[in-house]
């Protein structure tokens, strides 16, 4: 007897199993028995993609099956998260979710967005990566204040990258612009790898991204960091001052975690959570992320889900009071 099950949640799956005289545990006990797909909602080569591929390598060892990274960039991450939310909740599709973008799209694009946080089942946060504003090494601006002076003299004259409206890059740059009383010219990219290439190629004036993307270029002298949006200087780019040091109280970071489509059977979820914890707490995995300047920041299961919901509620309150508009 062959069964075709599509978009069957954990409760329905359990009921089906009982009707056949099979326990839900028995359905999951041979999991996984085929490759697992990992959705990355940004382009290849960026920090999200890099972290996903490192995680996949260690997860394969723990699961005994291939974990295949599939890039589905577009719409500031929305396309990939819609694909993840609509996947069969059988444990064979998981994905990277990026905060705050994954939380902001459902209310900033309420009329068109194709998913909600309730459609996703969070596994764990892995990395929290502070924001950085940087310019090319040959830029005329040696400091944040020089960039501010240039924009005050000619509003919207400075082009700044971001990965999508409502994402951490966009919000950091908006908050900085508001604090400085300036008007920046935003340009959206499908990932910070594209944005970095545009900066180095002279196609944009400034890069608003994450420390993990910027650190190597800063330390190699290709890029000049003007500010890191953290509470204190970061060891990887110790010469880059915080925004607060320069009079701009801006703090911003991107969190990258893992989630499943909602409705995955409990046993399968428990197995994936166990493997996720095993990978994150593997010293070799931690060392690889450290070499890439990705600050590990683990948060698991229900605690991670609660954190995402609290963040969404906070951001929604800001949006309701003063919505940010796409330039």
PDB file of C-alpha atoms in Angstrom:
ATOM      1  CA  UNK A   1       0.000   0.000   0.000  1.00  0.00           C
ATOM      2  CA  UNK A   2       1.441   3.343  -1.041  1.00  0.00           C
ATOM      3  CA  UNK A   3       0.344   6.591   0.616  1.00  0.00           C
ATOM      4  CA  UNK A   4       0.704  10.104  -0.764  1.00  0.00           C
ATOM      5  CA  UNK A   5       0.737  12.688   2.047  1.00  0.00           C
ATOM      6  CA  UNK A   6       0.953  16.376   1.172  1.00  0.00           C
ATOM      7  CA  UNK A   7       1.119  19.264   3.668  1.00  0.00           C
ATOM      8  CA  UNK A   8       0.050  16.992   6.550  1.00  0.00           C
ATOM      9  CA  UNK A   9       0.631  18.521   9.989  1.00  0.00           C
ATOM     10  CA  UNK A  10       1.839  16.698  13.072  1.00  0.00           C
ATOM     11  CA  UNK A  11      -1.686  16.165  14.506  1.00  0.00           C
ATOM     12  CA  UNK A  12      -3.067  14.868  11.209  1.00  0.00           C
ATOM     13  CA  UNK A  13      -0.045  12.644  10.731  1.00  0.00           C
ATOM     14  CA  UNK A  14      -0.493  11.195  14.206  1.00  0.00           C
ATOM     15  CA  UNK A  15      -4.180  10.503  13.498  1.00  0.00           C
ATOM     16  CA  UNK A  16      -3.312   8.803  10.229  1.00  0.00           C
ATOM     17  CA  UNK A  17      -0.684   6.706  11.954  1.00  0.00           C
ATOM     18  CA  UNK A  18      -3.148   5.592  14.639  1.00  0.00           C
ATOM     19  CA  UNK A  19      -5.762   4.711  12.032  1.00  0.00           C
ATOM     20  CA  UNK A  20      -3.225   2.399  10.413  1.00  0.00           C
ATOM     21  CA  UNK A  21      -2.224   0.873  13.718  1.00  0.00           C
ATOM     22  CA  UNK A  22       1.226   2.521  13.615  1.00  0.00           C
ATOM     23  CA  UNK A  23       2.552   4.795  16.359  1.00  0.00           C
ATOM     24  CA  UNK A  24       3.875   8.255  15.397  1.00  0.00           C
ATOM     25  CA  UNK A  25       7.234   7.221  16.906  1.00  0.00           C
ATOM     26  CA  UNK A  26       7.453   4.317  14.484  1.00  0.00           C
ATOM     27  CA  UNK A  27       6.969   6.691  11.547  1.00  0.00           C
ATOM     28  CA  UNK A  28       9.911   8.791  12.723  1.00  0.00           C
ATOM     29  CA  UNK A  29      12.253   6.091  13.950  1.00  0.00           C
ATOM     30  CA  UNK A  30      13.988   5.656  10.573  1.00  0.00           C
ATOM     31  CA  UNK A  31      14.286   9.434  10.055  1.00  0.00           C
ATOM     32  CA  UNK A  32      16.088  10.594   8.015  1.00  0.00           C
ATOM     33  CA  UNK A  33      16.156   8.063   5.188  1.00  0.00           C
ATOM     34  CA  UNK A  34      16.799  10.483   2.320  1.00  0.00           C
ATOM     35  CA  UNK A  35      18.593  13.821   1.743  1.00  0.00           C
ATOM     36  CA  UNK A  36      17.354  16.958   3.505  1.00  0.00           C
ATOM     37  CA  UNK A  37      16.932  20.292   1.718  1.00  0.00           C
ATOM     38  CA  UNK A  38      18.089  23.489   3.439  1.00  0.00           C
ATOM     39  CA  UNK A  39      16.577  26.696   2.025  1.00  0.00           C
ATOM     40  CA  UNK A  40      18.720  29.845   2.065  1.00  0.00           C
ATOM     41  CA  UNK A  41      16.718  32.960   1.222  1.00  0.00           C
ATOM     42  CA  UNK A  42      19.731  34.962  -0.005  1.00  0.00           C
ATOM     43  CA  UNK A  43      22.320  34.573  -2.739  1.00  0.00           C
ATOM     44  CA  UNK A  44      25.369  32.328  -2.709  1.00  0.00           C
ATOM     45  CA  UNK A  45      28.536  33.670  -1.106  1.00  0.00           C
ATOM     46  CA  UNK A  46      26.982  35.881   1.570  1.00  0.00           C
ATOM     47  CA  UNK A  47      27.178  35.308   5.302  1.00  0.00           C
ATOM     48  CA  UNK A  48      23.833  33.472   5.522  1.00  0.00           C
ATOM     49  CA  UNK A  49      24.801  31.111   2.720  1.00  0.00           C
ATOM     50  CA  UNK A  50      28.282  30.557   4.189  1.00  0.00           C
ATOM     51  CA  UNK A  51      26.919  29.752   7.644  1.00  0.00           C
ATOM     52  CA  UNK A  52      24.311  27.414   6.151  1.00  0.00           C
ATOM     53  CA  UNK A  53      26.916  25.427   4.237  1.00  0.00           C
ATOM     54  CA  UNK A  54      29.133  25.063   7.301  1.00  0.00           C
ATOM     55  CA  UNK A  55      26.159  23.936   9.379  1.00  0.00           C
ATOM     56  CA  UNK A  56      25.089  21.496   6.650  1.00  0.00           C
ATOM     57  CA  UNK A  57      28.521  19.869   6.643  1.00  0.00           C
ATOM     58  CA  UNK A  58      28.363  19.053  10.351  1.00  0.00           C
ATOM     59  CA  UNK A  59      24.660  18.127  10.262  1.00  0.00           C
ATOM     60  CA  UNK A  60      25.354  15.576   7.527  1.00  0.00           C
ATOM     61  CA  UNK A  61      27.809  13.816   9.817  1.00  0.00           C
ATOM     62  CA  UNK A  62      25.252  13.685  12.624  1.00  0.00           C
ATOM     63  CA  UNK A  63      22.257  12.675  10.480  1.00  0.00           C
ATOM     64  CA  UNK A  64      23.970  10.264   8.092  1.00  0.00           C
ATOM     65  CA  UNK A  65      22.250  11.934   5.121  1.00  0.00           C
ATOM     66  CA  UNK A  66      23.141  14.728   2.736  1.00  0.00           C
ATOM     67  CA  UNK A  67      21.944  18.227   3.632  1.00  0.00           C
ATOM     68  CA  UNK A  68      21.579  20.085   0.337  1.00  0.00           C
ATOM     69  CA  UNK A  69      21.698  23.894   0.431  1.00  0.00           C
ATOM     70  CA  UNK A  70      19.300  25.503  -2.060  1.00  0.00           C
ATOM     71  CA  UNK A  71      19.481  29.278  -2.612  1.00  0.00           C
ATOM     72  CA  UNK A  72      16.136  31.000  -3.239  1.00  0.00           C
ATOM     73  CA  UNK A  73      16.955  34.734  -3.098  1.00  0.00           C
ATOM     74  CA  UNK A  74      14.527  37.537  -3.734  1.00  0.00           C
ATOM     75  CA  UNK A  75      12.199  40.058  -2.098  1.00  0.00           C
ATOM     76  CA  UNK A  76      14.497  40.546   0.884  1.00  0.00           C
ATOM     77  CA  UNK A  77      14.246  36.889   1.905  1.00  0.00           C
ATOM     78  CA  UNK A  78      10.485  36.538   1.454  1.00  0.00           C
ATOM     79  CA  UNK A  79      10.627  34.151  -1.512  1.00  0.00           C
ATOM     80  CA  UNK A  80      12.700  31.613   0.362  1.00  0.00           C
ATOM     81  CA  UNK A  81      10.576  31.838   3.525  1.00  0.00           C
ATOM     82  CA  UNK A  82       7.369  31.347   1.530  1.00  0.00           C
ATOM     83  CA  UNK A  83       8.928  28.235   0.013  1.00  0.00           C
ATOM     84  CA  UNK A  84       9.920  27.008   3.477  1.00  0.00           C
ATOM     85  CA  UNK A  85       6.506  27.733   4.999  1.00  0.00           C
ATOM     86  CA  UNK A  86       4.729  25.852   2.190  1.00  0.00           C
ATOM     87  CA  UNK A  87       7.008  22.797   2.214  1.00  0.00           C
ATOM     88  CA  UNK A  88       5.740  19.431   3.459  1.00  0.00           C
ATOM     89  CA  UNK A  89       6.285  19.345   7.238  1.00  0.00           C
ATOM     90  CA  UNK A  90       8.020  15.985   7.125  1.00  0.00           C
ATOM     91  CA  UNK A  91      11.465  17.077   8.344  1.00  0.00           C
ATOM     92  CA  UNK A  92      13.053  16.942   4.907  1.00  0.00           C
ATOM     93  CA  UNK A  93      12.957  20.708   4.363  1.00  0.00           C
ATOM     94  CA  UNK A  94      14.455  23.210   6.765  1.00  0.00           C
ATOM     95  CA  UNK A  95      15.760  26.704   6.212  1.00  0.00           C
ATOM     96  CA  UNK A  96      17.724  29.654   7.465  1.00  0.00           C
ATOM     97  CA  UNK A  97      15.628  32.513   8.841  1.00  0.00           C
ATOM     98  CA  UNK A  98      17.071  35.983   9.266  1.00  0.00           C
ATOM     99  CA  UNK A  99      15.953  38.333  11.983  1.00  0.00           C
ATOM    100  CA  UNK A 100      14.559  40.991  11.829  1.00  0.00           C
ATOM    101  CA  UNK A 101      13.500  40.543   8.176  1.00  0.00           C
ATOM    102  CA  UNK A 102      11.566  37.322   8.807  1.00  0.00           C
ATOM    103  CA  UNK A 103       9.547  39.159  11.478  1.00  0.00           C
ATOM    104  CA  UNK A 104       8.960  42.450   9.633  1.00  0.00           C
ATOM    105  CA  UNK A 105       7.725  41.178   6.249  1.00  0.00           C
ATOM    106  CA  UNK A 106       4.386  39.832   7.590  1.00  0.00           C
ATOM    107  CA  UNK A 107       3.286  43.299   8.755  1.00  0.00           C
ATOM    108  CA  UNK A 108       5.133  45.592   6.336  1.00  0.00           C
ATOM    109  CA  UNK A 109       3.791  43.595   3.371  1.00  0.00           C
ATOM    110  CA  UNK A 110       0.521  42.510   4.933  1.00  0.00           C
ATOM    111  CA  UNK A 111      -1.448  42.684   1.658  1.00  0.00           C
ATOM    112  CA  UNK A 112       0.927  40.514  -0.349  1.00  0.00           C
ATOM    113  CA  UNK A 113       3.202  38.488   1.969  1.00  0.00           C
ATOM    114  CA  UNK A 114       2.980  34.714   1.566  1.00  0.00           C
ATOM    115  CA  UNK A 115       3.820  33.513   5.083  1.00  0.00           C
ATOM    116  CA  UNK A 116       3.502  34.350   8.772  1.00  0.00           C
ATOM    117  CA  UNK A 117       5.669  33.428  11.758  1.00  0.00           C
ATOM    118  CA  UNK A 118       2.999  30.874  12.687  1.00  0.00           C
ATOM    119  CA  UNK A 119       3.809  29.029   9.438  1.00  0.00           C
ATOM    120  CA  UNK A 120       7.361  28.411  10.670  1.00  0.00           C
ATOM    121  CA  UNK A 121       8.587  26.170  13.502  1.00  0.00           C
ATOM    122  CA  UNK A 122      11.832  27.649  14.893  1.00  0.00           C
ATOM    123  CA  UNK A 123      14.683  25.293  15.802  1.00  0.00           C
ATOM    124  CA  UNK A 124      17.534  27.489  17.013  1.00  0.00           C
ATOM    125  CA  UNK A 125      19.261  30.799  16.614  1.00  0.00           C
ATOM    126  CA  UNK A 126      22.892  30.269  15.638  1.00  0.00           C
ATOM    127  CA  UNK A 127      24.612  33.624  15.062  1.00  0.00           C
ATOM    128  CA  UNK A 128      23.978  37.256  15.970  1.00  0.00           C
ATOM    129  CA  UNK A 129      26.113  39.508  13.763  1.00  0.00           C
ATOM    130  CA  UNK A 130      26.460  43.274  14.445  1.00  0.00           C
ATOM    131  CA  UNK A 131      25.944  45.799  11.682  1.00  0.00           C
ATOM    132  CA  UNK A 132      28.741  47.794  10.080  1.00  0.00           C
ATOM    133  CA  UNK A 133      28.726  50.898   7.897  1.00  0.00           C
ATOM    134  CA  UNK A 134      31.750  50.935   5.593  1.00  0.00           C
ATOM    135  CA  UNK A 135      33.144  52.657   2.512  1.00  0.00           C
ATOM    136  CA  UNK A 136      35.784  51.636  -0.023  1.00  0.00           C
ATOM    137  CA  UNK A 137      39.423  52.289   0.904  1.00  0.00           C
ATOM    138  CA  UNK A 138      39.680  55.011  -1.752  1.00  0.00           C
ATOM    139  CA  UNK A 139      36.595  56.849  -0.470  1.00  0.00           C
ATOM    140  CA  UNK A 140      37.166  60.521   0.405  1.00  0.00           C
ATOM    141  CA  UNK A 141      35.405  60.007   3.752  1.00  0.00           C
ATOM    142  CA  UNK A 142      37.715  59.060   6.600  1.00  0.00           C
ATOM    143  CA  UNK A 143      35.044  59.145   9.305  1.00  0.00           C
ATOM    144  CA  UNK A 144      31.320  58.930   9.904  1.00  0.00           C
ATOM    145  CA  UNK A 145      31.175  62.684  10.447  1.00  0.00           C
ATOM    146  CA  UNK A 146      32.748  63.346   7.032  1.00  0.00           C
ATOM    147  CA  UNK A 147      30.086  61.185   5.367  1.00  0.00           C
ATOM    148  CA  UNK A 148      27.379  63.050   7.307  1.00  0.00           C
ATOM    149  CA  UNK A 149      28.817  66.407   6.199  1.00  0.00           C
ATOM    150  CA  UNK A 150      28.773  65.286   2.551  1.00  0.00           C
ATOM    151  CA  UNK A 151      25.110  64.279   2.708  1.00  0.00           C
ATOM    152  CA  UNK A 152      24.113  67.457   4.523  1.00  0.00           C
ATOM    153  CA  UNK A 153      25.750  69.439   1.734  1.00  0.00           C
ATOM    154  CA  UNK A 154      23.976  67.394  -0.941  1.00  0.00           C
ATOM    155  CA  UNK A 155      21.003  65.286   0.299  1.00  0.00           C
ATOM    156  CA  UNK A 156      20.611  61.770  -1.166  1.00  0.00           C
ATOM    157  CA  UNK A 157      24.012  62.067  -2.815  1.00  0.00           C
ATOM    158  CA  UNK A 158      25.384  58.999  -0.984  1.00  0.00           C
ATOM    159  CA  UNK A 159      24.192  55.548  -2.088  1.00  0.00           C
ATOM    160  CA  UNK A 160      24.067  52.916   0.660  1.00  0.00           C
ATOM    161  CA  UNK A 161      23.390  49.203   0.268  1.00  0.00           C
ATOM    162  CA  UNK A 162      20.917  47.051   2.165  1.00  0.00           C
ATOM    163  CA  UNK A 163      19.424  43.556   1.768  1.00  0.00           C
ATOM    164  CA  UNK A 164      15.768  44.494   1.806  1.00  0.00           C
ATOM    165  CA  UNK A 165      13.317  46.944   3.341  1.00  0.00           C
ATOM    166  CA  UNK A 166      12.698  46.064   6.980  1.00  0.00           C
ATOM    167  CA  UNK A 167      15.899  44.052   7.295  1.00  0.00           C
ATOM    168  CA  UNK A 168      18.612  44.828   9.814  1.00  0.00           C
ATOM    169  CA  UNK A 169      20.788  46.631   7.240  1.00  0.00           C
ATOM    170  CA  UNK A 170      17.931  48.859   6.137  1.00  0.00           C
ATOM    171  CA  UNK A 171      16.781  49.620   9.690  1.00  0.00           C
ATOM    172  CA  UNK A 172      20.330  50.354  10.868  1.00  0.00           C
ATOM    173  CA  UNK A 173      20.901  52.817   8.032  1.00  0.00           C
ATOM    174  CA  UNK A 174      17.470  54.409   8.584  1.00  0.00           C
ATOM    175  CA  UNK A 175      18.146  54.815  12.305  1.00  0.00           C
ATOM    176  CA  UNK A 176      21.564  56.315  11.602  1.00  0.00           C
ATOM    177  CA  UNK A 177      20.106  58.698   9.014  1.00  0.00           C
ATOM    178  CA  UNK A 178      17.402  59.778  11.476  1.00  0.00           C
ATOM    179  CA  UNK A 179      19.939  60.316  14.263  1.00  0.00           C
ATOM    180  CA  UNK A 180      22.168  62.366  11.941  1.00  0.00           C
ATOM    181  CA  UNK A 181      19.303  64.255  10.318  1.00  0.00           C
ATOM    182  CA  UNK A 182      20.336  63.226   6.801  1.00  0.00           C
ATOM    183  CA  UNK A 183      18.681  61.638   3.767  1.00  0.00           C
ATOM    184  CA  UNK A 184      20.520  58.662   2.281  1.00  0.00           C
ATOM    185  CA  UNK A 185      19.942  57.041  -1.115  1.00  0.00           C
ATOM    186  CA  UNK A 186      19.256  53.328  -0.515  1.00  0.00           C
ATOM    187  CA  UNK A 187      20.024  50.534  -2.983  1.00  0.00           C
ATOM    188  CA  UNK A 188      18.734  47.003  -2.353  1.00  0.00           C
ATOM    189  CA  UNK A 189      20.737  43.846  -3.114  1.00  0.00           C
ATOM    190  CA  UNK A 190      19.984  40.101  -2.917  1.00  0.00           C
ATOM    191  CA  UNK A 191      22.646  39.572  -0.284  1.00  0.00           C
ATOM    192  CA  UNK A 192      25.717  41.258   1.105  1.00  0.00           C
ATOM    193  CA  UNK A 193      28.034  39.418  -1.293  1.00  0.00           C
ATOM    194  CA  UNK A 194      26.421  41.391  -4.149  1.00  0.00           C
ATOM    195  CA  UNK A 195      26.585  44.602  -2.119  1.00  0.00           C
ATOM    196  CA  UNK A 196      30.266  44.125  -1.286  1.00  0.00           C
ATOM    197  CA  UNK A 197      31.082  43.556  -4.948  1.00  0.00           C
ATOM    198  CA  UNK A 198      29.181  46.737  -5.830  1.00  0.00           C
ATOM    199  CA  UNK A 199      31.112  48.715  -3.210  1.00  0.00           C
ATOM    200  CA  UNK A 200      34.492  47.422  -4.354  1.00  0.00           C
ATOM    201  CA  UNK A 201      33.498  48.043  -7.969  1.00  0.00           C
ATOM    202  CA  UNK A 202      32.628  51.674  -7.268  1.00  0.00           C
ATOM    203  CA  UNK A 203      28.911  51.252  -8.005  1.00  0.00           C
ATOM    204  CA  UNK A 204      27.744  52.402  -4.551  1.00  0.00           C
ATOM    205  CA  UNK A 205      29.267  54.784  -2.042  1.00  0.00           C
ATOM    206  CA  UNK A 206      28.742  52.888   1.212  1.00  0.00           C
ATOM    207  CA  UNK A 207      27.980  49.401   2.450  1.00  0.00           C
ATOM    208  CA  UNK A 208      25.571  48.714   5.306  1.00  0.00           C
ATOM    209  CA  UNK A 209      25.987  45.061   6.200  1.00  0.00           C
ATOM    210  CA  UNK A 210      27.240  42.748   8.901  1.00  0.00           C
ATOM    211  CA  UNK A 211      30.602  42.404  10.575  1.00  0.00           C
ATOM    212  CA  UNK A 212      31.150  38.909   9.189  1.00  0.00           C
ATOM    213  CA  UNK A 213      30.989  40.226   5.609  1.00  0.00           C
ATOM    214  CA  UNK A 214      32.984  43.376   6.252  1.00  0.00           C
ATOM    215  CA  UNK A 215      35.742  42.246   8.642  1.00  0.00           C
ATOM    216  CA  UNK A 216      38.058  40.550   6.154  1.00  0.00           C
ATOM    217  CA  UNK A 217      37.809  43.448   3.691  1.00  0.00           C
ATOM    218  CA  UNK A 218      38.445  45.963   6.484  1.00  0.00           C
ATOM    219  CA  UNK A 219      41.449  44.056   7.815  1.00  0.00           C
ATOM    220  CA  UNK A 220      42.882  43.626   4.315  1.00  0.00           C
ATOM    221  CA  UNK A 221      42.628  47.369   3.680  1.00  0.00           C
ATOM    222  CA  UNK A 222      40.080  47.129   0.857  1.00  0.00           C
ATOM    223  CA  UNK A 223      37.308  48.714   2.903  1.00  0.00           C
ATOM    224  CA  UNK A 224      37.236  51.372   5.628  1.00  0.00           C
ATOM    225  CA  UNK A 225      34.842  50.734   8.493  1.00  0.00           C
ATOM    226  CA  UNK A 226      33.179  53.948   9.658  1.00  0.00           C
ATOM    227  CA  UNK A 227      31.031  52.491  12.444  1.00  0.00           C
ATOM    228  CA  UNK A 228      30.019  49.216  14.057  1.00  0.00           C
ATOM    229  CA  UNK A 229      26.467  49.314  15.413  1.00  0.00           C
ATOM    230  CA  UNK A 230      27.172  47.464  18.668  1.00  0.00           C
ATOM    231  CA  UNK A 231      27.350  48.366  22.336  1.00  0.00           C
ATOM    232  CA  UNK A 232      31.111  47.974  22.324  1.00  0.00           C
ATOM    233  CA  UNK A 233      33.928  47.600  19.807  1.00  0.00           C
ATOM    234  CA  UNK A 234      34.274  44.170  18.256  1.00  0.00           C
ATOM    235  CA  UNK A 235      37.573  42.315  18.574  1.00  0.00           C
ATOM    236  CA  UNK A 236      37.588  41.302  14.899  1.00  0.00           C
ATOM    237  CA  UNK A 237      37.558  44.979  13.804  1.00  0.00           C
ATOM    238  CA  UNK A 238      38.936  46.639  16.916  1.00  0.00           C
ATOM    239  CA  UNK A 239      39.905  49.868  15.118  1.00  0.00           C
ATOM    240  CA  UNK A 240      36.323  50.553  13.984  1.00  0.00           C
ATOM    241  CA  UNK A 241      34.513  52.802  16.498  1.00  0.00           C
ATOM    242  CA  UNK A 242      30.943  52.200  17.570  1.00  0.00           C
ATOM    243  CA  UNK A 243      28.212  54.591  16.477  1.00  0.00           C
ATOM    244  CA  UNK A 244      27.775  55.717  20.079  1.00  0.00           C
ATOM    245  CA  UNK A 245      31.430  56.738  20.289  1.00  0.00           C
ATOM    246  CA  UNK A 246      30.713  59.159  17.457  1.00  0.00           C
ATOM    247  CA  UNK A 247      27.468  60.499  18.870  1.00  0.00           C
ATOM    248  CA  UNK A 248      24.958  58.167  17.180  1.00  0.00           C
ATOM    249  CA  UNK A 249      23.100  55.829  19.554  1.00  0.00           C
ATOM    250  CA  UNK A 250      22.394  53.138  16.988  1.00  0.00           C
ATOM    251  CA  UNK A 251      22.557  49.421  17.816  1.00  0.00           C
ATOM    252  CA  UNK A 252      21.715  46.865  15.130  1.00  0.00           C
ATOM    253  CA  UNK A 253      22.485  43.243  14.361  1.00  0.00           C
ATOM    254  CA  UNK A 254      21.304  40.335  12.235  1.00  0.00           C
ATOM    255  CA  UNK A 255      20.414  37.002  13.775  1.00  0.00           C
ATOM    256  CA  UNK A 256      20.566  33.841  11.677  1.00  0.00           C
ATOM    257  CA  UNK A 257      18.747  30.753  12.811  1.00  0.00           C
ATOM    258  CA  UNK A 258      17.043  27.580  11.623  1.00  0.00           C
ATOM    259  CA  UNK A 259      13.372  26.779  11.210  1.00  0.00           C
ATOM    260  CA  UNK A 260      11.042  24.141   9.759  1.00  0.00           C
ATOM    261  CA  UNK A 261       7.596  24.410   8.216  1.00  0.00           C
ATOM    262  CA  UNK A 262       5.033  24.289  11.018  1.00  0.00           C
ATOM    263  CA  UNK A 263       3.504  20.897  11.816  1.00  0.00           C
ATOM    264  CA  UNK A 264       6.569  18.662  11.808  1.00  0.00           C
ATOM    265  CA  UNK A 265       5.956  15.488  13.893  1.00  0.00           C
ATOM    266  CA  UNK A 266       7.230  15.817  17.454  1.00  0.00           C
ATOM    267  CA  UNK A 267       9.766  12.989  17.145  1.00  0.00           C
ATOM    268  CA  UNK A 268      11.261  14.424  13.971  1.00  0.00           C
ATOM    269  CA  UNK A 269      11.420  17.905  15.495  1.00  0.00           C
ATOM    270  CA  UNK A 270      13.116  16.490  18.593  1.00  0.00           C
ATOM    271  CA  UNK A 271      15.685  14.692  16.454  1.00  0.00           C
ATOM    272  CA  UNK A 272      16.479  17.819  14.433  1.00  0.00           C
ATOM    273  CA  UNK A 273      16.692  19.939  17.591  1.00  0.00           C
ATOM    274  CA  UNK A 274      19.106  17.388  19.080  1.00  0.00           C
ATOM    275  CA  UNK A 275      21.286  17.464  15.959  1.00  0.00           C
ATOM    276  CA  UNK A 276      21.155  21.271  15.796  1.00  0.00           C
ATOM    277  CA  UNK A 277      22.342  21.530  19.398  1.00  0.00           C
ATOM    278  CA  UNK A 278      25.066  18.957  18.708  1.00  0.00           C
ATOM    279  CA  UNK A 279      26.350  20.952  15.726  1.00  0.00           C
ATOM    280  CA  UNK A 280      26.237  24.328  17.470  1.00  0.00           C
ATOM    281  CA  UNK A 281      28.077  22.976  20.512  1.00  0.00           C
ATOM    282  CA  UNK A 282      30.731  21.236  18.391  1.00  0.00           C
ATOM    283  CA  UNK A 283      34.051  23.055  19.066  1.00  0.00           C
ATOM    284  CA  UNK A 284      35.101  22.598  15.426  1.00  0.00           C
ATOM    285  CA  UNK A 285      31.906  24.277  14.187  1.00  0.00           C
ATOM    286  CA  UNK A 286      32.417  27.102  16.682  1.00  0.00           C
ATOM    287  CA  UNK A 287      36.018  27.526  15.529  1.00  0.00           C
ATOM    288  CA  UNK A 288      34.970  27.734  11.861  1.00  0.00           C
ATOM    289  CA  UNK A 289      32.454  30.473  12.643  1.00  0.00           C
ATOM    290  CA  UNK A 290      35.017  32.329  14.757  1.00  0.00           C
ATOM    291  CA  UNK A 291      37.461  32.349  11.833  1.00  0.00           C
ATOM    292  CA  UNK A 292      34.710  33.966   9.749  1.00  0.00           C
ATOM    293  CA  UNK A 293      33.950  36.547  12.480  1.00  0.00           C
ATOM    294  CA  UNK A 294      30.440  35.144  13.048  1.00  0.00           C
ATOM    295  CA  UNK A 295      29.548  35.531  16.753  1.00  0.00           C
ATOM    296  CA  UNK A 296      27.836  32.371  18.007  1.00  0.00           C
ATOM    297  CA  UNK A 297      24.621  33.137  19.927  1.00  0.00           C
ATOM    298  CA  UNK A 298      22.648  29.917  20.556  1.00  0.00           C
ATOM    299  CA  UNK A 299      18.979  29.978  21.482  1.00  0.00           C
ATOM    300  CA  UNK A 300      16.931  26.776  21.215  1.00  0.00           C
ATOM    301  CA  UNK A 301      13.366  25.625  20.601  1.00  0.00           C
ATOM    302  CA  UNK A 302      10.578  27.391  22.476  1.00  0.00           C
ATOM    303  CA  UNK A 303      12.951  30.045  23.810  1.00  0.00           C
ATOM    304  CA  UNK A 304      13.966  30.950  20.261  1.00  0.00           C
ATOM    305  CA  UNK A 305      10.336  31.007  19.093  1.00  0.00           C
ATOM    306  CA  UNK A 306       9.393  33.313  21.983  1.00  0.00           C
ATOM    307  CA  UNK A 307      12.307  35.611  21.156  1.00  0.00           C
ATOM    308  CA  UNK A 308      11.182  35.932  17.523  1.00  0.00           C
ATOM    309  CA  UNK A 309       7.604  36.692  18.571  1.00  0.00           C
ATOM    310  CA  UNK A 310       8.729  39.318  21.102  1.00  0.00           C
ATOM    311  CA  UNK A 311      10.956  40.938  18.473  1.00  0.00           C
ATOM    312  CA  UNK A 312       8.092  41.008  15.977  1.00  0.00           C
ATOM    313  CA  UNK A 313       5.746  42.607  18.511  1.00  0.00           C
ATOM    314  CA  UNK A 314       8.333  45.276  19.323  1.00  0.00           C
ATOM    315  CA  UNK A 315       9.049  46.069  15.678  1.00  0.00           C
ATOM    316  CA  UNK A 316       5.334  46.123  14.847  1.00  0.00           C
ATOM    317  CA  UNK A 317       4.784  48.717  17.585  1.00  0.00           C
ATOM    318  CA  UNK A 318       7.475  50.918  15.997  1.00  0.00           C
ATOM    319  CA  UNK A 319       5.942  50.402  12.535  1.00  0.00           C
ATOM    320  CA  UNK A 320       2.462  51.332  13.751  1.00  0.00           C
ATOM    321  CA  UNK A 321       3.800  54.554  15.223  1.00  0.00           C
ATOM    322  CA  UNK A 322       6.147  55.573  12.409  1.00  0.00           C
ATOM    323  CA  UNK A 323       6.259  53.181   9.436  1.00  0.00           C
ATOM    324  CA  UNK A 324       9.437  53.065   7.442  1.00  0.00           C
ATOM    325  CA  UNK A 325       8.769  53.511   3.744  1.00  0.00           C
ATOM    326  CA  UNK A 326      10.746  52.051   0.880  1.00  0.00           C
ATOM    327  CA  UNK A 327      12.782  54.866  -0.725  1.00  0.00           C
TER     328      UNK A 327
END
